[in-house]
Coordinates of C-alpha atoms in Angstrom, one line a residue:
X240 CA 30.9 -19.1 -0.9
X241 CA 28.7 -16.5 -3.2
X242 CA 26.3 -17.3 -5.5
X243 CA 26.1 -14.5 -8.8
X244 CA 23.3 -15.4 -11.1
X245 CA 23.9 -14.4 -14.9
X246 CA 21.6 -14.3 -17.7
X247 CA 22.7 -17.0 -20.6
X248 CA 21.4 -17.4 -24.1
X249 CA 21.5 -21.2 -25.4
X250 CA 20.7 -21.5 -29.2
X251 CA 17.4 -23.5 -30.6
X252 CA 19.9 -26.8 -30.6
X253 CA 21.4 -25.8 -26.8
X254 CA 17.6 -25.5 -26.2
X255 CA 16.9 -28.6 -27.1
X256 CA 19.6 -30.5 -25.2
X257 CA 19.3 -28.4 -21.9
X258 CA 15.3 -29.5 -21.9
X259 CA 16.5 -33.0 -22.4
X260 CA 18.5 -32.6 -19.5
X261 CA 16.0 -31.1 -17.7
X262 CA 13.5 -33.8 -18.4
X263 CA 16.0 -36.7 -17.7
X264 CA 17.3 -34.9 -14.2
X265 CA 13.4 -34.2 -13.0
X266 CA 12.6 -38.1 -14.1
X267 CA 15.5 -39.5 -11.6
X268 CA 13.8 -37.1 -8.6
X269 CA 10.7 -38.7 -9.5
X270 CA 12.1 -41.9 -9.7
X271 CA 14.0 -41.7 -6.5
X272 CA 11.7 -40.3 -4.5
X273 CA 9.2 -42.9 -5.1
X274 CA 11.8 -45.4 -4.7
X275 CA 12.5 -44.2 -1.4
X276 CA 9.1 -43.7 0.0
X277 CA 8.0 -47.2 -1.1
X278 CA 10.8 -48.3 0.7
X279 CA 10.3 -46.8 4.1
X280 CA 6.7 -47.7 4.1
X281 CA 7.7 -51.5 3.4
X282 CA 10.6 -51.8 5.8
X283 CA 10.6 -48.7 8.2
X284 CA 14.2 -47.7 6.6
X285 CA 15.2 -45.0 4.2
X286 CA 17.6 -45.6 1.0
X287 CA 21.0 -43.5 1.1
X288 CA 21.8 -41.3 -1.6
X289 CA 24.9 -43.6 -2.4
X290 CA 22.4 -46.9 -2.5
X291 CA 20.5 -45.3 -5.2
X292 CA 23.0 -43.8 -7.3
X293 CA 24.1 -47.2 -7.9
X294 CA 21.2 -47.9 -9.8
X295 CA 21.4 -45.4 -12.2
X296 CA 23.5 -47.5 -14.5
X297 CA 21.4 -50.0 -14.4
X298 CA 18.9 -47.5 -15.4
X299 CA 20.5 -46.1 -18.2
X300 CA 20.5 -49.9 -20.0
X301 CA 16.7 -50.2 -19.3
X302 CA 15.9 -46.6 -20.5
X303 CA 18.5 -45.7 -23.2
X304 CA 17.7 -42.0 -23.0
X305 CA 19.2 -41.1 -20.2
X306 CA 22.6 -41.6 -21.7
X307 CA 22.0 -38.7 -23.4
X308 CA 22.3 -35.5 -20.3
X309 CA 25.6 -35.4 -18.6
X310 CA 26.2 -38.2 -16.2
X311 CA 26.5 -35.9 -13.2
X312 CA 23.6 -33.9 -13.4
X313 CA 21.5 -36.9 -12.5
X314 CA 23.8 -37.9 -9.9
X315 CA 23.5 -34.1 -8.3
X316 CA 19.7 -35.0 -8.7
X317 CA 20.0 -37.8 -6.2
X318 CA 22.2 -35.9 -3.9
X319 CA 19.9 -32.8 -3.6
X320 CA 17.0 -35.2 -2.8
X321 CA 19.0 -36.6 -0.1
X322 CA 19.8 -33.5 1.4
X323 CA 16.0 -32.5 0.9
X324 CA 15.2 -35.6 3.2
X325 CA 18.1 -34.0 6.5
X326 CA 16.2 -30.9 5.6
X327 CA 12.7 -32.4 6.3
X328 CA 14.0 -34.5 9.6
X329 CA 15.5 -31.9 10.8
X330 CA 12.8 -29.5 10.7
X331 CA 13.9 -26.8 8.2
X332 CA 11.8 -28.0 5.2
X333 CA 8.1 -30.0 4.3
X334 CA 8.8 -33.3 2.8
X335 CA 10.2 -33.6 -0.8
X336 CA 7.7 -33.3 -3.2
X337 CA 7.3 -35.0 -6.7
X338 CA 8.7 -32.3 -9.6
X339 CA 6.5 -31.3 -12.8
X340 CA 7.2 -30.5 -16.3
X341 CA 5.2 -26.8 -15.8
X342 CA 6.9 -24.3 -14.2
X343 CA 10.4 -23.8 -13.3
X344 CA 13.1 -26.5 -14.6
X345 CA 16.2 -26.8 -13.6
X346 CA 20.0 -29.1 -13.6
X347 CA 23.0 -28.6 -11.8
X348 CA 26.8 -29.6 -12.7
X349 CA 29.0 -29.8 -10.0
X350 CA 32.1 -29.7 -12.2
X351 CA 33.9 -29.4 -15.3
X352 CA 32.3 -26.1 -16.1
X353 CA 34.4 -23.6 -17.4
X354 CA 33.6 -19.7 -18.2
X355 CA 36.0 -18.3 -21.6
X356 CA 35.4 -15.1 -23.0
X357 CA 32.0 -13.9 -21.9
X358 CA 30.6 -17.8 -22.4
X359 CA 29.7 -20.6 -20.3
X360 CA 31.1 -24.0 -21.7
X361 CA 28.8 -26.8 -20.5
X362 CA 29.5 -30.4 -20.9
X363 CA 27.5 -31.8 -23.6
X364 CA 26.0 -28.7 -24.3
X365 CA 29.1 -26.6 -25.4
X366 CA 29.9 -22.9 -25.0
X367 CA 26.7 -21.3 -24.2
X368 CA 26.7 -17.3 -24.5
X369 CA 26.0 -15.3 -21.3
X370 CA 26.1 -11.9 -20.4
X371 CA 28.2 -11.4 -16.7
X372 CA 27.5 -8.5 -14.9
X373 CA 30.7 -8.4 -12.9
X374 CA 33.8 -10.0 -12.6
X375 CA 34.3 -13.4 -11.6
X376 CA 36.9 -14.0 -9.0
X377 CA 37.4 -17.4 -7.3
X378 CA 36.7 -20.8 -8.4
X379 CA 33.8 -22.3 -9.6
X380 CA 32.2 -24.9 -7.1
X381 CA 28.7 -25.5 -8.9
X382 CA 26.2 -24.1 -11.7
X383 CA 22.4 -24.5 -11.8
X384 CA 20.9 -24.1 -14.9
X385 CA 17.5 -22.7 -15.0
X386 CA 14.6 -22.0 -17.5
X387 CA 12.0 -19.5 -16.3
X388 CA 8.2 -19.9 -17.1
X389 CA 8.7 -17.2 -19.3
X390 CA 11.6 -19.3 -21.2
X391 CA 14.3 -17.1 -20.3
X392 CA 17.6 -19.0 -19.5
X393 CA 20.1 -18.3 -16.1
X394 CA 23.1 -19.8 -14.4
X395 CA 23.4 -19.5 -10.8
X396 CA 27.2 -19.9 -10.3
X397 CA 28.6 -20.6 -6.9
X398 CA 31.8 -19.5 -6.2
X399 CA 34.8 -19.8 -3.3
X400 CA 36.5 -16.7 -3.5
X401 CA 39.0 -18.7 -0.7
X402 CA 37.9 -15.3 1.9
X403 CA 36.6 -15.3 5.1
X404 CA 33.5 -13.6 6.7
X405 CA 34.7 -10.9 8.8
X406 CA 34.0 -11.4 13.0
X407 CA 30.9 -9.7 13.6
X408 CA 31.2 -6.9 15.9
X409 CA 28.1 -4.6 17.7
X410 CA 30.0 -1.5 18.4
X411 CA 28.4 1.1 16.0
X412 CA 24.9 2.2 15.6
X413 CA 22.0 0.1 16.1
X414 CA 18.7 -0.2 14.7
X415 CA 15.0 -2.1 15.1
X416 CA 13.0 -2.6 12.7
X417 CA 9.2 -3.2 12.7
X418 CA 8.0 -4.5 9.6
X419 CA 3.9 -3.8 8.5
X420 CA 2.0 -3.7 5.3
X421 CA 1.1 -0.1 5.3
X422 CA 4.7 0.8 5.5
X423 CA 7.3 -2.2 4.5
X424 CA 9.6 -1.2 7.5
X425 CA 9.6 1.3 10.0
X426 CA 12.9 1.7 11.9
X427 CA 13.4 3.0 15.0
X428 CA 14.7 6.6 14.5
X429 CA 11.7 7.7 12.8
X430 CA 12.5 6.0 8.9
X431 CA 9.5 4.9 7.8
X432 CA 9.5 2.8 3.9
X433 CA 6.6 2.6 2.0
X434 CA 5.6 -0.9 0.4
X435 CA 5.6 -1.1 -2.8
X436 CA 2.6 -3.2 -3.9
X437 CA 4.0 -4.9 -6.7
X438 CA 1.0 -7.0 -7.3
X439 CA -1.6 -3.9 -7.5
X440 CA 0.9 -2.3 -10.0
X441 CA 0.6 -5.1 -12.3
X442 CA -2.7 -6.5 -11.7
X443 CA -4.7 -4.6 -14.0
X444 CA -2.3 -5.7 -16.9
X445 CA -2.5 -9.6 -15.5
X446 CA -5.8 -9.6 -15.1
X447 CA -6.2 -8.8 -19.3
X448 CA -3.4 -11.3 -20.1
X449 CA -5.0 -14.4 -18.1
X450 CA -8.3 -13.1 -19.5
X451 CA -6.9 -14.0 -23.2
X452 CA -5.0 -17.2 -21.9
X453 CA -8.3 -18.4 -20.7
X454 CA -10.0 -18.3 -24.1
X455 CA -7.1 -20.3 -26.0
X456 CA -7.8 -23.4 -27.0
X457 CA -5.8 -26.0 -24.8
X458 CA -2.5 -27.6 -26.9
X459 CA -2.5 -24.7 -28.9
X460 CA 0.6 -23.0 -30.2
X461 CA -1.5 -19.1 -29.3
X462 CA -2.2 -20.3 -26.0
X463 CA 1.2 -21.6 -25.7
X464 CA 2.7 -18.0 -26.4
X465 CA 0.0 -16.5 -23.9
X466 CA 1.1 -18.8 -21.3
X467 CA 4.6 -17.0 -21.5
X468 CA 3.7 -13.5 -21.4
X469 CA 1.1 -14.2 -18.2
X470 CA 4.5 -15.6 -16.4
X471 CA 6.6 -13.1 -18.1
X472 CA 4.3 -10.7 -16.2
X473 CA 4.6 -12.8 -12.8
X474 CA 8.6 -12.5 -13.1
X475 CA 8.3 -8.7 -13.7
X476 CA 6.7 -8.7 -10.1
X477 CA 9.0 -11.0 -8.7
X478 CA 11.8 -8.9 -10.3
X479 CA 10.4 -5.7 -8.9
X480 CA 10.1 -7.2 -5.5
X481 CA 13.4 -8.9 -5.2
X482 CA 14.8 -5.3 -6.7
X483 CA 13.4 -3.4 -3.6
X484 CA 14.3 -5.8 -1.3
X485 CA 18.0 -6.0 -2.1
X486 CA 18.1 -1.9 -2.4
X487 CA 16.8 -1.3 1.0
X488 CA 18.7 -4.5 2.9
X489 CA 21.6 -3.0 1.9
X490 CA 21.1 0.3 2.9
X491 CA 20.1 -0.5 6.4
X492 CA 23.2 -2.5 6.4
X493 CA 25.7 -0.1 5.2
X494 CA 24.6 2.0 7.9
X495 CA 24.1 0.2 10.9
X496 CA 26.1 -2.4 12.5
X497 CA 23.8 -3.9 14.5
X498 CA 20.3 -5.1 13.3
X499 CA 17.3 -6.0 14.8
X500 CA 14.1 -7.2 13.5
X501 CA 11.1 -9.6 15.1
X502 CA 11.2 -13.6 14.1
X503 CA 7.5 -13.6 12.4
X504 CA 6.0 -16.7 11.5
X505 CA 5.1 -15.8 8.1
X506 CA 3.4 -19.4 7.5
X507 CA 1.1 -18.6 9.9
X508 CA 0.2 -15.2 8.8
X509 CA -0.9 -15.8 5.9
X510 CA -3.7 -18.2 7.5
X511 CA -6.0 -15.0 7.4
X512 CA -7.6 -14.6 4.3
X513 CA -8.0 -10.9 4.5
X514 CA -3.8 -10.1 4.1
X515 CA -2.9 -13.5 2.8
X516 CA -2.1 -11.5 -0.8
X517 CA -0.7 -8.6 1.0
X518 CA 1.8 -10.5 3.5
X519 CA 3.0 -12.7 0.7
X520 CA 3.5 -9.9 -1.5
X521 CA 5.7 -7.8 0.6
X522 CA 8.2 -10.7 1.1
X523 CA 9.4 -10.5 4.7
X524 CA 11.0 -13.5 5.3
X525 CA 13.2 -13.3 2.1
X526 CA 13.7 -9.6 3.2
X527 CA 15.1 -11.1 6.8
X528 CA 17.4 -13.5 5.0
X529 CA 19.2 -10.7 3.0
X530 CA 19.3 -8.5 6.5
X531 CA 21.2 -11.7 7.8
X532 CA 23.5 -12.7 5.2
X533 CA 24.7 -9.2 4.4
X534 CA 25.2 -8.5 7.9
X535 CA 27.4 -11.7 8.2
X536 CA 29.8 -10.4 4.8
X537 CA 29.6 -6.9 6.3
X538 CA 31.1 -8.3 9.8
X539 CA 28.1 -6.8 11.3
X540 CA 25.6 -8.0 13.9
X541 CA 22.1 -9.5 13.0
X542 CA 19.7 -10.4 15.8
X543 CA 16.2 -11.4 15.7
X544 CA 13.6 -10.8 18.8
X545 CA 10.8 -13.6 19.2
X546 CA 8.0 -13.3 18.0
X547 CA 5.9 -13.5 20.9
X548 CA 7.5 -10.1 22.8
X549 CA 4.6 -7.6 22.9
X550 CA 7.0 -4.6 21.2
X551 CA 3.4 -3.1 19.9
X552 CA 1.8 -3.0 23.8
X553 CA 4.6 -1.7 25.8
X554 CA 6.0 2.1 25.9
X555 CA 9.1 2.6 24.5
X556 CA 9.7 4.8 27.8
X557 CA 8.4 3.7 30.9
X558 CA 8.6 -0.4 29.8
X559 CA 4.9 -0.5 31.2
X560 CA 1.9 -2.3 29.2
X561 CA -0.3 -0.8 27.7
X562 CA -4.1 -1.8 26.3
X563 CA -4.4 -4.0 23.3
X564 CA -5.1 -1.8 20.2
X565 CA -6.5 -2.5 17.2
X566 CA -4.7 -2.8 13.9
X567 CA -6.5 0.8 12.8
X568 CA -5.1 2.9 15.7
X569 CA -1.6 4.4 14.3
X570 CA -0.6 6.4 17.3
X571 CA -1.7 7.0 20.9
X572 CA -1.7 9.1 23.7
X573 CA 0.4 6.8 26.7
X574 CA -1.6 6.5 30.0
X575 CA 1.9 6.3 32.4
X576 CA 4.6 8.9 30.4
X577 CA 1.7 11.3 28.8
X578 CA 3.9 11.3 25.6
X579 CA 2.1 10.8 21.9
X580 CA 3.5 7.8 20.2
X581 CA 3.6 6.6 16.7
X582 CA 2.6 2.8 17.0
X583 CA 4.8 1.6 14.5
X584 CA 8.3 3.6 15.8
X585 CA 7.2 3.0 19.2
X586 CA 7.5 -1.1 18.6
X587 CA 10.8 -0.9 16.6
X588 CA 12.0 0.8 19.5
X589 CA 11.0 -1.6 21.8
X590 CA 12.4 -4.3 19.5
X591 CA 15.9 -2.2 19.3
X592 CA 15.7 -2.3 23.1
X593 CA 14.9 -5.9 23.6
X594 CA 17.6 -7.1 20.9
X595 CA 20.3 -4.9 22.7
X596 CA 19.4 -6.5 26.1
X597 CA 19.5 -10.0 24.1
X598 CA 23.3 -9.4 22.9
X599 CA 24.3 -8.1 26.2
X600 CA 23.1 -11.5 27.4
X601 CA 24.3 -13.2 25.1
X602 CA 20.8 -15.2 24.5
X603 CA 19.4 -15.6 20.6
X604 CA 15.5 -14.9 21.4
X605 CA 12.6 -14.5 24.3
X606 CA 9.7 -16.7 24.6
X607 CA 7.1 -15.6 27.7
X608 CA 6.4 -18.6 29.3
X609 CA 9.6 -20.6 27.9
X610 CA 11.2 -22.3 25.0
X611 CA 9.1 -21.8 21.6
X612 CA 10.4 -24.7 18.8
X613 CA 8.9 -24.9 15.6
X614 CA 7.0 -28.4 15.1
X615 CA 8.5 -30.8 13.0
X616 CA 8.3 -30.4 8.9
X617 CA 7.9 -26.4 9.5
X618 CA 10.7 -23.8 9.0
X619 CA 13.3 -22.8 11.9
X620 CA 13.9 -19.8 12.2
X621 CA 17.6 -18.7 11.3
X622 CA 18.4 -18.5 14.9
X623 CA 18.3 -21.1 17.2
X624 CA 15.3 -22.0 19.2
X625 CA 14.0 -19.4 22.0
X626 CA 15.6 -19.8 25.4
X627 CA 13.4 -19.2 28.4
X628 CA 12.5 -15.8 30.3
X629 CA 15.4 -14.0 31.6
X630 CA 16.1 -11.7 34.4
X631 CA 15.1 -8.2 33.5
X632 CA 13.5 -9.3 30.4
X633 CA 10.4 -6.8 29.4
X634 CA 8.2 -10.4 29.4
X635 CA 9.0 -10.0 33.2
X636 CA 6.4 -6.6 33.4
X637 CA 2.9 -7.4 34.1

């Protein structure tokens, strides 16, 4: 299964009927979701997905305007909520939240959508043009239609090209990775990537924009139009970031096979105020996910070291600890080997090191002082939990 995302370009009548649909679609969430709250708090027990999409034609009767989207798109509404409730009990997600008319909208059709001739042909909305990037080879499971802040329009498309990933494999070259703020990612043989900043870059220009969307009166049709071009500068950043991010994941990938980065708890980093903005610009955690799913297509190895192994306080040499350094030092003379270290290869060595030992193993992560699980309602991480200290681990050193 891949997912392509294309840009598409529905006319002022398509407009009209996709924000329908998106209306209608985000109505049923809100609907359900309510629906199956208020139950659990009355009786202690949830509503299945299949017990409320049997009331949706009893819906439609008592509000006529939901005839009007395709049938299935509100249907595919109840079925994501569902699965947004496993999510949530099972730890990988917070609890579904209530959707708003601001912001991002969105519908998906799980069928009957067909691509002809450089257009997508949606049901009740007709042949919408779109511009594809690259060919499209396999069969079409699902599309999400989306409408940006900025207005634009995209179709993620998911396709089963009917292949198989390849089996992963660790013989080749392998690499750590240690991932910072001065530099995005410093890899053990000495690579060091600069981080972009995408935020600073654009600040100066979002700063003058938000400045003139504050002074428009509110319901306006001005402020209206400088409502889109603050967001259309937001989605320049989030295009530059996600740009970078693909560009460099797959260079690391094409030439290592094995990979090896640290499990960080993002969520908590961002608690301190000083380098919330600067950790949640850099994007780590969506940085990790393209590391692990390219590694998977590429048949190649991706291995994550918890979070809690001291790669910045040991030496890459001797394996002994060294004294906790603060977040200016950079590189240090090593009181056991005499050697000068750079702090930030020195820990991507260590965390090459430590994910090698893990394969040979065969374990998924360390913990010092035993099995780390996230707390219900907070992310896992893509591995599985962290097993215990093992024999010969580097946690084993005091």
């Amino acid at each position: 299964m891949k997912a392509i995302k294309v840009r598409i370009y529905p006319n002022a009548a398509q407009q009209e009927a996709l924000s329908k649909s998106f209306g209608c679609s985000r109505w049923v969430w809100n609907y359900s979701l309510n629906l199956m709250t208020e139950t659990y708090r009355e009786t202690g027990k949830g509503l299945s997905a299949y017990t409320v999409k049997k009331l949706l034609p009893e819906l439609k009767k008592q509000h006529e305007w939901l005839k009007e989207p395709y049938s299935q798109c509100l249907q595919s509404a109840v079925l994501n909520l569902s699965q947004a409730f496993v999510n949530f009990f099972e730890g990988r997600a917070r609890y579904p939240r209530f959707k708003s008319k601001h912001g991002r909208q969105s519908i998906q059709y799980p069928q009957n959508v067909k691509l002809q001739d450089g257009s997508l042909i949606l049901p009740k909305i007709g042949e919408v043009a779109c511009k594809l990037h690259r060919p499209i080879e396999g069969k079409i499971k699902t599309v999400t239609i989306s409408m940006n802040p900025d207005g634009r329009y995209f179709a993620a498309l998911c396709i089963d090209d009917g292949t198989q990933n390849p089996t992963p494999s660790s013989d080749g070259k392998a690499v750590g990775i240690d991932l910072g703020l001065t530099h995005f990612a410093i890899t053990s043989d000495g690579s060091k990537f600069d981080n972009p900043r995408h935020i600073a870059k654009h600040e100066r220009n979002l700063k003058r924009k938000q400045r003139k969307l504050s002074r428009k009166r509110k319901g306006s049709n001005r402020r209206n139009k400088a409502r889109k071009l603050v967001a259309r500068v937001h989605q320049k950043v989030a295009n530059s970031r996600v740009d970078f991010l693909h560009k460099l994941s797959r260079k690391l990938v094409n030439e290592n096979q094995v990979i090896i980065v640290e499990n960080l708890a993002v969520r908590n980093m961002v608690k301190n105020h000083n380098l919330a903005k600067s950790i949640s610009d850099v994007g780590w955690g969506m940085f990790c996910t393209m590391l692990k799913y390219k590694s998977e297509q590429d048949g190649k190895v991706y291995q994550e070291v918890d979070r809690f192994f001291p790669s910045s306080h040991l030496c890459n040499v001797t394996l002994l600890p060294l004294e906790k350094m603060g977040l200016e030092v950079r590189s240090f003379d090593c009181p056991h080997c005499g050697q000068r270290h750079d702090r930030d290869v020195n820990a991507a060595i260590n965390i090459r090191n430590e994910g090698l030992r893990l394969l040979a193993l065969g374990a998924s992560a360390t913990a010092q002082g035993g099995s780390v699980r996230p707390k219900r309602g907070r992310r896992k991480s893509t591995l599985s939990e962290a097993s215990a200290v093992e024999l010969g681990s580097q946690h084993s050193i005091a």
